[in-house]
Short mmCIF file of C-alpha atoms in Angstrom, two decimals:
data_model
loop_
_atom_site.label_atom_id
_atom_site.label_comp_id
_atom_site.label_asym_id
_atom_site.label_seq_id
_atom_site.Cartn_x
_atom_site.Cartn_y
_atom_site.Cartn_z
CA UNK A 1 0.03 -0.01 -0.04
CA UNK A 2 1.41 3.39 -0.95
CA UNK A 3 0.19 7.01 -0.25
CA UNK A 4 0.93 10.04 -2.35
CA UNK A 5 1.36 13.61 -1.34
CA UNK A 6 2.22 16.75 -3.30
CA UNK A 7 5.40 18.36 -2.02
CA UNK A 8 5.97 22.09 -2.74
CA UNK A 9 9.18 23.36 -1.25
CA UNK A 10 12.20 25.62 -1.62
CA UNK A 11 15.65 25.00 -0.50
CA UNK A 12 18.22 27.51 0.77
CA UNK A 13 21.92 27.64 1.55
CA UNK A 14 22.67 27.92 5.31
CA UNK A 15 25.46 27.56 7.88
CA UNK A 16 25.44 26.23 11.39
CA UNK A 17 25.13 29.80 12.57
CA UNK A 18 22.02 30.51 10.49
CA UNK A 19 19.08 31.66 12.46
CA UNK A 20 15.61 32.26 11.25
CA UNK A 21 14.68 35.96 10.71
CA UNK A 22 11.31 37.17 12.10
CA UNK A 23 8.98 35.44 9.67
CA UNK A 24 5.85 36.83 11.28
CA UNK A 25 6.65 39.81 9.12
CA UNK A 26 5.90 37.62 6.04
CA UNK A 27 2.36 38.28 4.70
CA UNK A 28 -0.17 35.79 6.21
CA UNK A 29 2.13 34.40 8.98
CA UNK A 30 0.90 35.14 12.53
CA UNK A 31 3.08 32.91 14.60
CA UNK A 32 6.25 30.74 14.28
CA UNK A 33 6.36 27.74 16.60
CA UNK A 34 9.49 25.81 17.31
CA UNK A 35 8.83 22.06 17.00
CA UNK A 36 12.16 20.79 18.15
CA UNK A 37 14.97 18.70 16.71
CA UNK A 38 14.60 15.40 14.79
CA UNK A 39 17.20 12.92 13.75
CA UNK A 40 16.70 11.35 10.28
CA UNK A 41 18.64 8.51 8.70
CA UNK A 42 18.06 7.86 4.96
CA UNK A 43 19.67 5.43 2.55
CA UNK A 44 19.14 6.43 -1.10
CA UNK A 45 19.00 3.83 -3.79
CA UNK A 46 19.75 3.88 -7.56
CA UNK A 47 21.07 1.68 -10.32
CA UNK A 48 24.82 1.17 -10.90
CA UNK A 49 24.68 3.84 -13.74
CA UNK A 50 22.44 6.23 -11.76
CA UNK A 51 19.33 6.03 -14.02
CA UNK A 52 17.07 7.41 -11.34
CA UNK A 53 19.29 10.41 -10.60
CA UNK A 54 19.47 11.13 -14.37
CA UNK A 55 15.73 11.40 -14.37
CA UNK A 56 15.71 13.53 -11.19
CA UNK A 57 13.92 10.69 -9.31
CA UNK A 58 14.76 10.14 -5.63
CA UNK A 59 14.33 6.76 -3.93
CA UNK A 60 15.12 6.40 -0.23
CA UNK A 61 14.46 4.26 2.84
CA UNK A 62 14.27 6.56 5.86
CA UNK A 63 13.97 6.06 9.56
CA UNK A 64 13.33 8.65 12.11
CA UNK A 65 10.67 11.47 11.93
CA UNK A 66 6.94 10.93 11.63
CA UNK A 67 7.10 9.49 7.98
CA UNK A 68 9.57 6.70 8.28
CA UNK A 69 9.37 4.31 5.38
CA UNK A 70 10.20 4.13 1.59
CA UNK A 71 9.80 7.39 -0.36
CA UNK A 72 9.87 7.93 -4.09
CA UNK A 73 9.91 11.52 -5.25
CA UNK A 74 8.90 12.26 -8.80
CA UNK A 75 9.35 15.80 -10.16
CA UNK A 76 6.29 17.63 -11.33
CA UNK A 77 7.72 21.10 -11.92
CA UNK A 78 10.32 23.43 -10.46
CA UNK A 79 10.13 23.07 -6.71
CA UNK A 80 7.10 20.66 -6.88
CA UNK A 81 7.38 16.84 -6.49
CA UNK A 82 4.94 14.03 -5.85
CA UNK A 83 6.14 11.92 -2.98
CA UNK A 84 4.94 8.30 -2.89
CA UNK A 85 5.30 6.73 0.54
CA UNK A 86 5.21 3.10 1.55
CA UNK A 87 5.70 1.42 4.90
CA UNK A 88 9.12 0.69 6.32
CA UNK A 89 10.16 -2.80 5.12
CA UNK A 90 13.49 -4.44 4.46
CA UNK A 91 12.72 -4.95 0.73
CA UNK A 92 11.54 -2.36 -1.79
CA UNK A 93 7.78 -2.53 -1.83
CA UNK A 94 6.15 -3.65 -5.06
CA UNK A 95 3.98 -0.55 -5.09
CA UNK A 96 7.07 1.67 -5.55
CA UNK A 97 9.12 -0.79 -7.56
CA UNK A 98 6.47 -0.83 -10.28
CA UNK A 99 6.81 2.94 -10.70
CA UNK A 100 10.57 2.54 -11.41
CA UNK A 101 10.28 -0.22 -13.97
CA UNK A 102 10.45 1.89 -17.04
CA UNK A 103 13.71 3.39 -15.87
CA UNK A 104 15.49 0.54 -14.28
CA UNK A 105 14.07 -2.32 -16.40
CA UNK A 106 15.94 -5.38 -14.94
CA UNK A 107 18.76 -3.51 -13.30
CA UNK A 108 18.80 -3.80 -9.48
CA UNK A 109 18.59 -0.72 -7.26
CA UNK A 110 21.27 -0.70 -4.55
CA UNK A 111 22.35 1.77 -1.83
CA UNK A 112 24.33 4.71 -3.29
CA UNK A 113 24.30 7.34 -0.49
CA UNK A 114 23.44 7.51 3.16
CA UNK A 115 22.34 10.87 4.46
CA UNK A 116 22.08 11.74 8.16
CA UNK A 117 20.16 14.92 8.97
CA UNK A 118 19.65 16.73 12.33
CA UNK A 119 16.53 18.63 11.50
CA UNK A 120 15.49 21.77 13.53
CA UNK A 121 11.83 22.35 12.67
CA UNK A 122 9.60 25.45 12.88
CA UNK A 123 5.95 25.74 11.93
CA UNK A 124 4.51 28.95 10.37
CA UNK A 125 0.81 29.41 11.50
CA UNK A 126 -1.94 31.75 10.43
CA UNK A 127 -4.15 33.78 12.79
CA UNK A 128 -6.32 30.75 13.48
CA UNK A 129 -3.39 28.49 14.33
CA UNK A 130 -3.57 26.51 11.06
CA UNK A 131 -0.33 25.33 9.54
CA UNK A 132 0.88 27.30 6.60
CA UNK A 133 4.41 25.87 6.10
CA UNK A 134 7.21 24.06 7.75
CA UNK A 135 10.67 25.52 7.96
CA UNK A 136 13.59 23.25 8.80
CA UNK A 137 17.28 23.85 9.15
CA UNK A 138 19.18 20.57 8.47
CA UNK A 139 22.68 19.74 9.44
CA UNK A 140 23.56 17.17 6.89
CA UNK A 141 26.25 14.49 6.62
CA UNK A 142 26.37 12.44 3.44
CA UNK A 143 28.41 9.26 2.87
CA UNK A 144 28.90 7.55 -0.45
CA UNK A 145 28.08 3.79 -0.44
CA UNK A 146 29.03 2.75 -4.00
CA UNK A 147 32.27 0.80 -4.72
CA UNK A 148 33.89 3.75 -6.44
CA UNK A 149 34.30 6.42 -3.82
CA UNK A 150 32.93 4.34 -1.03
CA UNK A 151 33.27 6.05 2.37
CA UNK A 152 33.71 9.58 0.93
CA UNK A 153 31.73 12.07 3.02
CA UNK A 154 30.35 15.56 2.60
CA UNK A 155 28.71 17.85 5.11
CA UNK A 156 26.61 21.03 4.75
CA UNK A 157 23.69 23.00 6.22
CA UNK A 158 20.63 23.83 4.31
CA UNK A 159 17.21 25.28 4.97
CA UNK A 160 13.94 24.02 3.51
CA UNK A 161 10.51 25.77 3.43
CA UNK A 162 7.68 23.31 2.66
CA UNK A 163 4.20 24.40 1.97
CA UNK A 164 1.43 22.82 3.94
CA UNK A 165 -1.18 20.76 2.09
CA UNK A 166 -3.45 22.96 -0.09
CA UNK A 167 -1.29 25.93 0.92
CA UNK A 168 -1.04 29.09 -1.12
CA UNK A 169 2.29 29.20 -3.14
CA UNK A 170 2.29 32.99 -2.63
CA UNK A 171 3.30 32.31 0.92
CA UNK A 172 6.69 30.91 -0.27
CA UNK A 173 7.32 34.11 -2.12
CA UNK A 174 6.64 36.16 0.97
CA UNK A 175 8.84 33.95 3.14
CA UNK A 176 11.66 34.10 0.51
CA UNK A 177 11.55 37.88 0.60
CA UNK A 178 12.22 37.85 4.33
CA UNK A 179 14.99 35.17 4.03
CA UNK A 180 16.79 37.16 1.31
CA UNK A 181 16.63 40.28 3.38
CA UNK A 182 18.39 38.22 6.11
CA UNK A 183 21.08 37.20 3.69
CA UNK A 184 19.77 33.65 3.06
CA UNK A 185 20.06 32.57 -0.60
CA UNK A 186 18.43 29.83 -2.70
CA UNK A 187 20.34 26.58 -2.95
CA UNK A 188 21.98 25.57 -6.19
CA UNK A 189 21.20 21.91 -5.58
CA UNK A 190 17.59 20.78 -6.23
CA UNK A 191 17.84 17.95 -3.69
CA UNK A 192 19.99 16.47 -0.90
CA UNK A 193 20.76 13.55 -3.08
CA UNK A 194 21.96 15.57 -6.05
CA UNK A 195 24.32 17.55 -3.83
CA UNK A 196 25.54 14.43 -2.06
CA UNK A 197 26.39 12.67 -5.31
CA UNK A 198 28.15 15.72 -6.60
CA UNK A 199 30.11 16.37 -3.41
CA UNK A 200 31.17 12.75 -2.94
CA UNK A 201 31.85 11.86 -6.63
CA UNK A 202 35.33 10.42 -7.16
CA UNK A 203 37.59 12.65 -9.30
CA UNK A 204 35.72 15.13 -11.44
CA UNK A 205 32.02 15.48 -10.93
CA UNK A 206 29.92 13.65 -13.50
CA UNK A 207 28.59 15.78 -16.23
CA UNK A 208 25.46 15.16 -18.20
CA UNK A 209 26.29 14.34 -21.79
CA UNK A 210 25.45 17.24 -23.98
CA UNK A 211 23.55 16.61 -27.12
CA UNK A 212 25.25 17.99 -30.27
CA UNK A 213 23.21 20.53 -32.27
CA UNK A 214 20.89 18.99 -35.00
CA UNK A 215 22.61 19.65 -38.33
CA UNK A 216 21.45 16.91 -40.74
CA UNK A 217 18.00 15.57 -41.48
CA UNK A 218 18.89 12.47 -39.50
CA UNK A 219 19.82 14.56 -36.42
CA UNK A 220 16.32 16.24 -36.37
CA UNK A 221 14.48 12.89 -36.71
CA UNK A 222 16.55 11.31 -34.00
CA UNK A 223 15.98 14.28 -31.73
CA UNK A 224 12.17 13.87 -32.20
CA UNK A 225 12.49 10.11 -31.63
CA UNK A 226 14.49 10.72 -28.49
CA UNK A 227 11.84 13.19 -27.18
CA UNK A 228 9.03 10.51 -27.68
CA UNK A 229 11.06 7.76 -26.13
CA UNK A 230 11.66 9.92 -23.12
CA UNK A 231 7.85 10.72 -22.99
CA UNK A 232 7.12 6.98 -22.89
CA UNK A 233 9.43 6.30 -19.98
CA UNK A 234 8.33 9.42 -18.08
CA UNK A 235 4.64 8.65 -18.44
CA UNK A 236 4.91 5.12 -17.35
CA UNK A 237 4.69 5.95 -13.58
CA UNK A 238 1.78 8.35 -14.22
CA UNK A 239 -0.17 5.64 -16.09
CA UNK A 240 0.40 3.19 -13.26
CA UNK A 241 -0.87 5.83 -10.83
CA UNK A 242 -3.88 6.44 -13.05
CA UNK A 243 -3.19 10.10 -13.33
CA UNK A 244 -5.58 12.08 -15.56
CA UNK A 245 -4.79 12.05 -19.35
CA UNK A 246 -1.66 9.90 -18.69
CA UNK A 247 -2.85 6.92 -20.81
CA UNK A 248 -3.86 9.33 -23.71
CA UNK A 249 -0.48 11.10 -23.63
CA UNK A 250 1.40 7.75 -23.54
CA UNK A 251 -0.53 6.40 -26.47
CA UNK A 252 0.18 9.57 -28.53
CA UNK A 253 3.85 9.12 -27.83
CA UNK A 254 3.71 5.64 -29.25
CA UNK A 255 1.81 6.96 -32.35
CA UNK A 256 4.29 9.68 -32.92
CA UNK A 257 7.15 7.19 -32.86
CA UNK A 258 5.42 4.86 -35.29
CA UNK A 259 4.74 7.85 -37.50
CA UNK A 260 8.36 9.01 -37.43
CA UNK A 261 9.64 5.51 -38.27
CA UNK A 262 7.33 5.23 -41.25
CA UNK A 263 7.47 8.79 -42.60
CA UNK A 264 11.23 8.99 -42.38
CA UNK A 265 11.91 5.37 -43.53
CA UNK A 266 14.42 6.74 -46.13
CA UNK A 267 16.53 7.97 -43.26
CA UNK A 268 16.26 5.08 -40.82
CA UNK A 269 16.93 1.40 -41.74
CA UNK A 270 13.47 -0.32 -41.98
CA UNK A 271 14.89 -3.65 -41.01
CA UNK A 272 15.44 -2.10 -37.52
CA UNK A 273 12.40 0.23 -37.30
CA UNK A 274 9.77 -1.93 -38.88
CA UNK A 275 9.77 -4.49 -36.00
CA UNK A 276 9.61 -1.55 -33.59
CA UNK A 277 6.67 -0.13 -35.47
CA UNK A 278 4.82 -3.45 -34.92
CA UNK A 279 5.65 -3.43 -31.27
CA UNK A 280 4.51 0.17 -30.91
CA UNK A 281 1.27 -0.67 -32.61
CA UNK A 282 0.84 -3.49 -30.03
CA UNK A 283 1.45 -1.09 -27.20
CA UNK A 284 -0.88 1.61 -28.55
CA UNK A 285 -3.60 -0.98 -29.09
CA UNK A 286 -3.33 -2.23 -25.44
CA UNK A 287 -3.36 1.33 -24.14
CA UNK A 288 -6.32 2.08 -26.37
CA UNK A 289 -8.57 -0.22 -24.49
CA UNK A 290 -8.46 2.07 -21.57
CA UNK A 291 -8.41 5.30 -23.52
CA UNK A 292 -11.25 4.40 -25.88
CA UNK A 293 -13.34 3.48 -22.85
CA UNK A 294 -12.49 6.82 -21.24
CA UNK A 295 -13.37 8.89 -24.33
CA UNK A 296 -16.61 6.98 -24.88
CA UNK A 297 -17.73 7.23 -21.17
CA UNK A 298 -16.98 11.00 -21.17
CA UNK A 299 -18.95 11.59 -24.43
CA UNK A 300 -22.00 9.63 -23.38
CA UNK A 301 -22.11 11.17 -19.89
CA UNK A 302 -21.87 14.64 -21.25
CA UNK A 303 -24.62 13.94 -23.79
CA UNK A 304 -26.91 12.78 -21.05
CA UNK A 305 -26.05 15.78 -18.87
CA UNK A 306 -27.04 18.13 -21.67
CA UNK A 307 -30.58 16.65 -22.00
CA UNK A 308 -33.51 18.36 -20.35
CA UNK A 309 -34.62 16.27 -17.37
CA UNK A 310 -38.02 15.32 -18.91
CA UNK A 311 -36.21 13.57 -21.79
CA UNK A 312 -34.13 11.29 -19.42
CA UNK A 313 -36.52 8.30 -18.97
CA UNK A 314 -35.54 5.39 -16.88
CA UNK A 315 -32.35 4.64 -14.85
CA UNK A 316 -30.09 6.05 -17.45
CA UNK A 317 -27.20 7.11 -15.24
CA UNK A 318 -27.33 3.78 -13.35
CA UNK A 319 -27.06 1.85 -16.67
CA UNK A 320 -24.14 3.99 -17.73
CA UNK A 321 -22.39 3.26 -14.50
CA UNK A 322 -23.16 -0.45 -14.63
CA UNK A 323 -21.78 -0.56 -18.19
CA UNK A 324 -18.52 1.34 -17.56
CA UNK A 325 -17.66 0.26 -14.04
CA UNK A 326 -16.67 -3.23 -15.14
CA UNK A 327 -14.91 -1.88 -18.19
CA UNK A 328 -13.01 0.65 -16.15
CA UNK A 329 -11.68 -1.95 -13.68
CA UNK A 330 -10.83 -4.42 -16.40
CA UNK A 331 -9.02 -1.85 -18.65
CA UNK A 332 -6.97 -0.55 -15.77
CA UNK A 333 -5.92 -4.08 -14.82
CA UNK A 334 -5.00 -4.84 -18.43
CA UNK A 335 -2.82 -1.69 -18.74
CA UNK A 336 -0.97 -2.55 -15.56
CA UNK A 337 -0.34 -6.14 -16.82
CA UNK A 338 1.04 -4.65 -20.12
CA UNK A 339 3.46 -2.33 -18.39
CA UNK A 340 4.76 -5.29 -16.33
CA UNK A 341 5.22 -7.51 -19.35
CA UNK A 342 8.58 -8.50 -20.64
CA UNK A 343 7.48 -7.55 -24.13
CA UNK A 344 6.96 -3.88 -23.09
CA UNK A 345 10.41 -3.78 -21.35
CA UNK A 346 12.08 -5.32 -24.39
CA UNK A 347 10.49 -2.60 -26.52
CA UNK A 348 11.94 0.13 -24.24
CA UNK A 349 15.33 -1.47 -24.53
CA UNK A 350 15.11 -1.69 -28.32
CA UNK A 351 14.16 1.94 -28.60
CA UNK A 352 17.12 2.84 -26.42
CA UNK A 353 19.33 0.87 -28.77
CA UNK A 354 18.09 2.89 -31.80
CA UNK A 355 19.17 6.04 -29.98
CA UNK A 356 22.54 4.54 -28.84
CA UNK A 357 23.37 3.17 -32.29
CA UNK A 358 21.17 4.98 -34.83
CA UNK A 359 20.42 2.76 -37.91
CA UNK A 360 20.99 5.86 -40.29
CA UNK A 361 20.76 5.41 -44.05
CA UNK A 362 22.78 7.70 -46.45
CA UNK A 363 19.80 9.93 -46.94
CA UNK A 364 19.95 10.91 -43.33
CA UNK A 365 23.07 13.07 -44.00
CA UNK A 366 21.03 15.35 -46.25
CA UNK A 367 20.12 18.94 -45.45
CA UNK A 368 16.97 19.24 -43.28
CA UNK A 369 15.43 21.80 -45.61
CA UNK A 370 15.65 19.44 -48.52
CA UNK A 371 14.91 16.08 -47.06
CA UNK A 372 12.21 16.72 -44.48
CA UNK A 373 9.69 18.63 -46.58
CA UNK A 374 9.73 15.81 -49.20
CA UNK A 375 8.88 13.21 -46.56
CA UNK A 376 6.17 15.40 -45.03
CA UNK A 377 4.56 16.18 -48.38
CA UNK A 378 4.59 12.51 -49.38
CA UNK A 379 2.41 11.83 -46.37
CA UNK A 380 0.28 14.79 -47.23
CA UNK A 381 -0.42 13.37 -50.74
CA UNK A 382 -1.49 10.10 -49.04
CA UNK A 383 -3.92 12.05 -46.95
CA UNK A 384 -5.27 14.00 -49.88
CA UNK A 385 -6.08 10.72 -51.64
CA UNK A 386 -7.96 9.35 -48.54
CA UNK A 387 -9.91 12.59 -48.01
CA UNK A 388 -10.92 12.60 -51.67
CA UNK A 389 -12.00 8.97 -51.43
CA UNK A 390 -14.06 9.67 -48.32
CA UNK A 391 -15.87 12.63 -49.93
CA UNK A 392 -16.75 10.47 -52.91
CA UNK A 393 -18.63 7.97 -50.75
CA UNK A 394 -22.31 8.01 -50.09
CA UNK A 395 -23.39 8.54 -46.38
CA UNK A 396 -23.33 5.27 -44.57
CA UNK A 397 -20.86 2.65 -43.42
CA UNK A 398 -18.45 2.93 -46.40
CA UNK A 399 -18.13 6.64 -45.83
CA UNK A 400 -17.57 6.15 -42.16
CA UNK A 401 -14.75 3.68 -42.77
CA UNK A 402 -13.15 5.97 -45.34
CA UNK A 403 -13.28 8.94 -43.01
CA UNK A 404 -11.74 6.88 -40.33
CA UNK A 405 -8.83 5.92 -42.65
CA UNK A 406 -8.46 9.64 -43.55
CA UNK A 407 -8.27 10.48 -39.90
CA UNK A 408 -5.36 8.14 -39.37
CA UNK A 409 -3.60 9.61 -42.28
CA UNK A 410 -4.20 13.22 -40.99
CA UNK A 411 -2.57 12.14 -37.67
CA UNK A 412 0.44 10.85 -39.47
CA UNK A 413 1.10 13.96 -41.57
CA UNK A 414 0.49 16.10 -38.58
CA UNK A 415 3.07 14.20 -36.58
CA UNK A 416 5.46 14.31 -39.55
CA UNK A 417 5.24 18.11 -39.67
CA UNK A 418 5.76 18.32 -35.79
CA UNK A 419 8.95 16.35 -36.19
CA UNK A 420 10.18 18.67 -38.94
CA UNK A 421 9.21 21.89 -37.04
CA UNK A 422 12.54 22.53 -35.28
CA UNK A 423 14.23 22.51 -38.76
CA UNK A 424 11.51 24.16 -40.91
CA UNK A 425 10.14 26.64 -38.42
CA UNK A 426 6.83 28.55 -38.91
CA UNK A 427 5.83 26.90 -42.15
CA UNK A 428 5.91 23.40 -40.52
CA UNK A 429 3.98 24.85 -37.50
CA UNK A 430 1.20 26.34 -39.76
CA UNK A 431 1.12 23.14 -41.74
CA UNK A 432 0.75 20.97 -38.62
CA UNK A 433 -1.98 23.29 -37.33
CA UNK A 434 -3.91 22.85 -40.57
CA UNK A 435 -3.61 19.10 -40.42
CA UNK A 436 -4.81 19.15 -36.87
CA UNK A 437 -8.01 20.92 -37.91
CA UNK A 438 -8.65 18.20 -40.47
CA UNK A 439 -7.87 15.56 -37.88
CA UNK A 440 -10.25 17.11 -35.38
CA UNK A 441 -13.25 17.00 -37.78
CA UNK A 442 -12.47 13.44 -38.75
CA UNK A 443 -11.85 12.45 -35.18
CA UNK A 444 -15.21 13.79 -33.87
CA UNK A 445 -16.90 11.94 -36.73
CA UNK A 446 -15.29 8.59 -35.68
CA UNK A 447 -16.16 9.31 -32.07
CA UNK A 448 -19.76 9.68 -33.18
CA UNK A 449 -19.63 6.31 -35.04
CA UNK A 450 -18.33 4.62 -31.89
CA UNK A 451 -20.87 6.29 -29.73
CA UNK A 452 -23.72 5.19 -31.94
CA UNK A 453 -22.62 1.63 -31.67
CA UNK A 454 -22.53 1.81 -27.96
CA UNK A 455 -25.92 3.65 -27.74
CA UNK A 456 -27.54 0.85 -29.83
CA UNK A 457 -26.18 -1.73 -27.44
CA UNK A 458 -27.42 0.29 -24.38
CA UNK A 459 -30.84 0.53 -25.93
CA UNK A 460 -31.08 -3.17 -26.54
CA UNK A 461 -29.92 -3.86 -22.95
CA UNK A 462 -32.40 -1.42 -21.53
CA UNK A 463 -35.25 -2.83 -23.53
CA UNK A 464 -34.33 -6.36 -22.48
CA UNK A 465 -34.43 -5.30 -18.76
CA UNK A 466 -37.86 -3.68 -19.14
CA UNK A 467 -36.54 -0.11 -19.15
CA UNK A 468 -37.42 2.69 -21.48
CA UNK A 469 -35.09 2.85 -24.44
CA UNK A 470 -36.37 6.30 -25.44
CA UNK A 471 -33.36 8.27 -24.14
CA UNK A 472 -30.84 5.97 -25.82
CA UNK A 473 -32.65 6.36 -29.11
CA UNK A 474 -32.77 10.11 -28.66
CA UNK A 475 -29.00 10.26 -28.09
CA UNK A 476 -28.45 8.00 -31.11
CA UNK A 477 -30.30 10.54 -33.22
CA UNK A 478 -28.19 13.35 -31.83
CA UNK A 479 -24.98 11.45 -32.63
CA UNK A 480 -26.28 10.80 -36.13
CA UNK A 481 -26.85 14.47 -36.64
CA UNK A 482 -23.33 15.36 -35.29
CA UNK A 483 -21.79 12.94 -37.72
CA UNK A 484 -23.64 14.42 -40.67
CA UNK A 485 -22.54 17.91 -39.42
CA UNK A 486 -18.92 16.77 -39.55
CA UNK A 487 -19.39 15.30 -43.01
CA UNK A 488 -20.80 18.65 -44.28
CA UNK A 489 -17.90 20.51 -42.56
CA UNK A 490 -15.06 18.43 -43.96
CA UNK A 491 -14.91 19.86 -47.52
CA UNK A 492 -14.57 23.43 -46.30
CA UNK A 493 -11.94 22.41 -43.64
CA UNK A 494 -10.02 20.46 -46.09
CA UNK A 495 -10.03 23.32 -48.68
CA UNK A 496 -8.46 25.67 -46.15
CA UNK A 497 -5.98 23.08 -44.97
CA UNK A 498 -4.82 22.11 -48.52
CA UNK A 499 -4.17 25.59 -49.86
CA UNK A 500 -1.22 25.43 -52.34
CA UNK A 501 0.57 28.32 -50.80
CA UNK A 502 1.06 26.43 -47.52
CA UNK A 503 2.62 23.46 -49.27
CA UNK A 504 4.90 25.79 -51.26
CA UNK A 505 6.06 27.49 -48.07
CA UNK A 506 6.87 24.15 -46.48
CA UNK A 507 9.13 23.34 -49.46
CA UNK A 508 10.86 26.64 -48.94
#
């Protein structure tokens, strides 16, 4: 069992002589209460090659204080981290181990640093005595536990100001102004672990490998691929934690990778990338089970909510909940199983291998301004053919299928333009925006097709249970009208998106 809390804090340099200034002069603070001294003992874990530290993740097993146990800290934004806590056990709890899997794969995590802290704690209270923030001054002793540099120590003093749950971030600004006036300055280290690793590193401090500037077409494509692979890895813990929109974003990353490998197949060896495309398609499909359920549920619930109350006949909300509750549980379990599967971990390893030893073809050495537009426009021509085919079809199932195929092509050309944007600039941005408008119309049409299928099933189930099917039929008609509206809208949207001048600008 693991609990999560949002940690919002700021760190400052201090010395053993540092004393708190009068923080009751900070806006909103009425009292400062000394809570005494606490001794903390934490062992930090990482892989041999420090994969967690490279991702700014912190894993520790801590004793002392009122939150002893295993802690995993995941960065959210500057000064903000989610802290996942699990009970104090000898072995790493599965609830936390799973959140690390996309980073560590099969590599074991072992102790890398031990940090002892003598923490002097003060509470900042408002006029009603409610906690606003906790201020601590820590005397820190760090010892390196890895083979290389084992036993090396470092000591320093730092100050932390951590906002209380649901606190106002403006308080941190007010407190910082008082600290700066007293000569206290922000810390250069984002965490105790990062400072400990730097101060106890044998020889020169490790430097992050700098990426060389993108000069060739291949450089730009690899940079895009690298960004999407990083997104997959970073979103893995969020998907496991069932955070909002995480499955959708992870699925989009898989699609962008597949699109890049296909669009730029004259730059990257297909004998390497085609098998990866197949595996990415598998992953996107597995993620889609949960995402498609989520989209459909949101659409149907919003449709019901928009209806006047007299038109909602029978236990409509109850049937929706009955329908989607089981799907929700089953799809979440399926996603968790996929992320724990060896097939998924092998895919991540294979993607890393592409970035480590890129399978570049001779065409990858070409100038971005020459090579990338040709690849994007080739995808565009494919989209144009599919849109034309869809517009030729009579309303009905064949048009629905044709519009769905056009939608997939629109996504691909949009992603292709996104990958080329760093090299081609504003023309690629405008091109991508136009393709997104086409994708949106086609996407809403497809969502309506899926919704109609679900509404028909719900109507049959309601009728079989002796309930009124009126509302489901009414919603079916609304979805039918929505689809017809998108079909009427498509020619105009496509005409704007396919203006010749925009394609000419992309070619430069």
